[in-house]
């Protein structure tokens, strides 16, 4: 099935479809709304879901980054059985909101919905948020941890250049039962710390980048039962299509890259990712 591109903000055409996976897996972190609006998908969400299923990616986690996108994700998850949602205020947005407490109240109200299967993406980002916004960002992170614990839902963490502080806050608050490190970006030492705590590491297309040797070392120390894969679409497109729009149907490139990196049998890796996806976010 060909997927064309309408005029959008993200340059380039969608890459061709890779061979499908032998066992279907979950895309643990995607932004269907941004993919449609920025990359341009004439068939919208339905086209993205269909193309993903054809590639062996039969479950998608639509991730919220503010109140509006969180509400949108809940509505899409209610309409499409292949999709579940997470809800949150993105860490880079938290310092910019005129009333963070009110936004958090709205996120908590959404958290009760059955199709909401995670709280995130929340966390810390010292790359885009300066010193002046750090206190609000951390307060928001702590509030999301509390929401995840109250509702018994997994916490989906955005961590950019903040590894030690993420662990500090989680240890201070007491982590929810299930924690997912979205787009894991640490080295083997940080991965080992996360694995020891029982966290799940979700690897994006970045693990296939030529420059990502440290990230591949991290993947090698991650047990298969604590590993997920994601697109973060429309961003982080795996090699050899880095820079072009990403979508869930390209997950097989990342999975095969992980199999090569870890030495895992492809069928075994797919089965483990599928099982972990259901354990963390399911049942669909």
Phi, psi and omega in degrees: 000120180280142176238111180275184185225131171272173180294124181212189184275343185260122188286152172095165178266156173296139179293164176292161180287134173281168173302141182292159178284151181288333178229128184297144179233176179255141166272108190280357182197107178218159178238086182298322181297314181290323179298316180292316187280323184266315182277331178086109179226105185305324181272002175064207184301319181300319179295319179296319180295316182295315181296321178297314181300322178298334181267000182088028176237092192260359179223135183232139175252110179274123190254129177273149179234355175199182183296316183297310181290332177292316176298318180299317180297321178298317180295317180294319179295327178290333183270329186240119184291342179282351187243135165239166188237156165238157183228142181180169166258123180299142182302329179283341177274333186307314182289344186269346186283138178291334180217083181297321182299319179293319178299318179295324177297321179291323176297317180296322178298321178290330185300336182285345184293140183298328181277358172272118187242010178192158176248110182161164020264127177236176178140215183224144181215103179267003178279315184257341180252125181278184184303324184294339182255000188294321183296315179294321180297315180291322177299319178295317178302313180298322179294320178294321176302316180296319179297315180301319180289321180296324184260000178063038182242151182296150178260126181253116191255131168264120182229108177234114180057035184217031187305307184296320181290325176300313179295322179300313181293317178298317179294323181292316183277335190087111186291150170300168182301323182236127179232131177243125173271099180293141180044060185308132186230009183270179177267187184296324180295315179292320177302317180298322177296317179293316178299317180300327179278354179088012182285159177257133181255123181255121185259134179257187180299343178303333182294343179267353184291144182303323184280359190264042180300318180295324179292322177293325174298321177298319179297325182292335180262006180262119177300146182302327182287352177243027184237134170233169174233157182207168173257320196057031182303144012268021184259174169057042180298131181292161175295147011264026186244023180308132179100342176267165183298143180254155175201166189300333181294348179268000177309323180305330178295319179290318181297315179293325175297319177293321178298317178295319182293316186270344185079009181284147171296137185300315179298318180296319180294314179300316181297320180293316179297317179299314180296318179294321177302316178292322180295320183280312190246344190273186358284152179287000000 
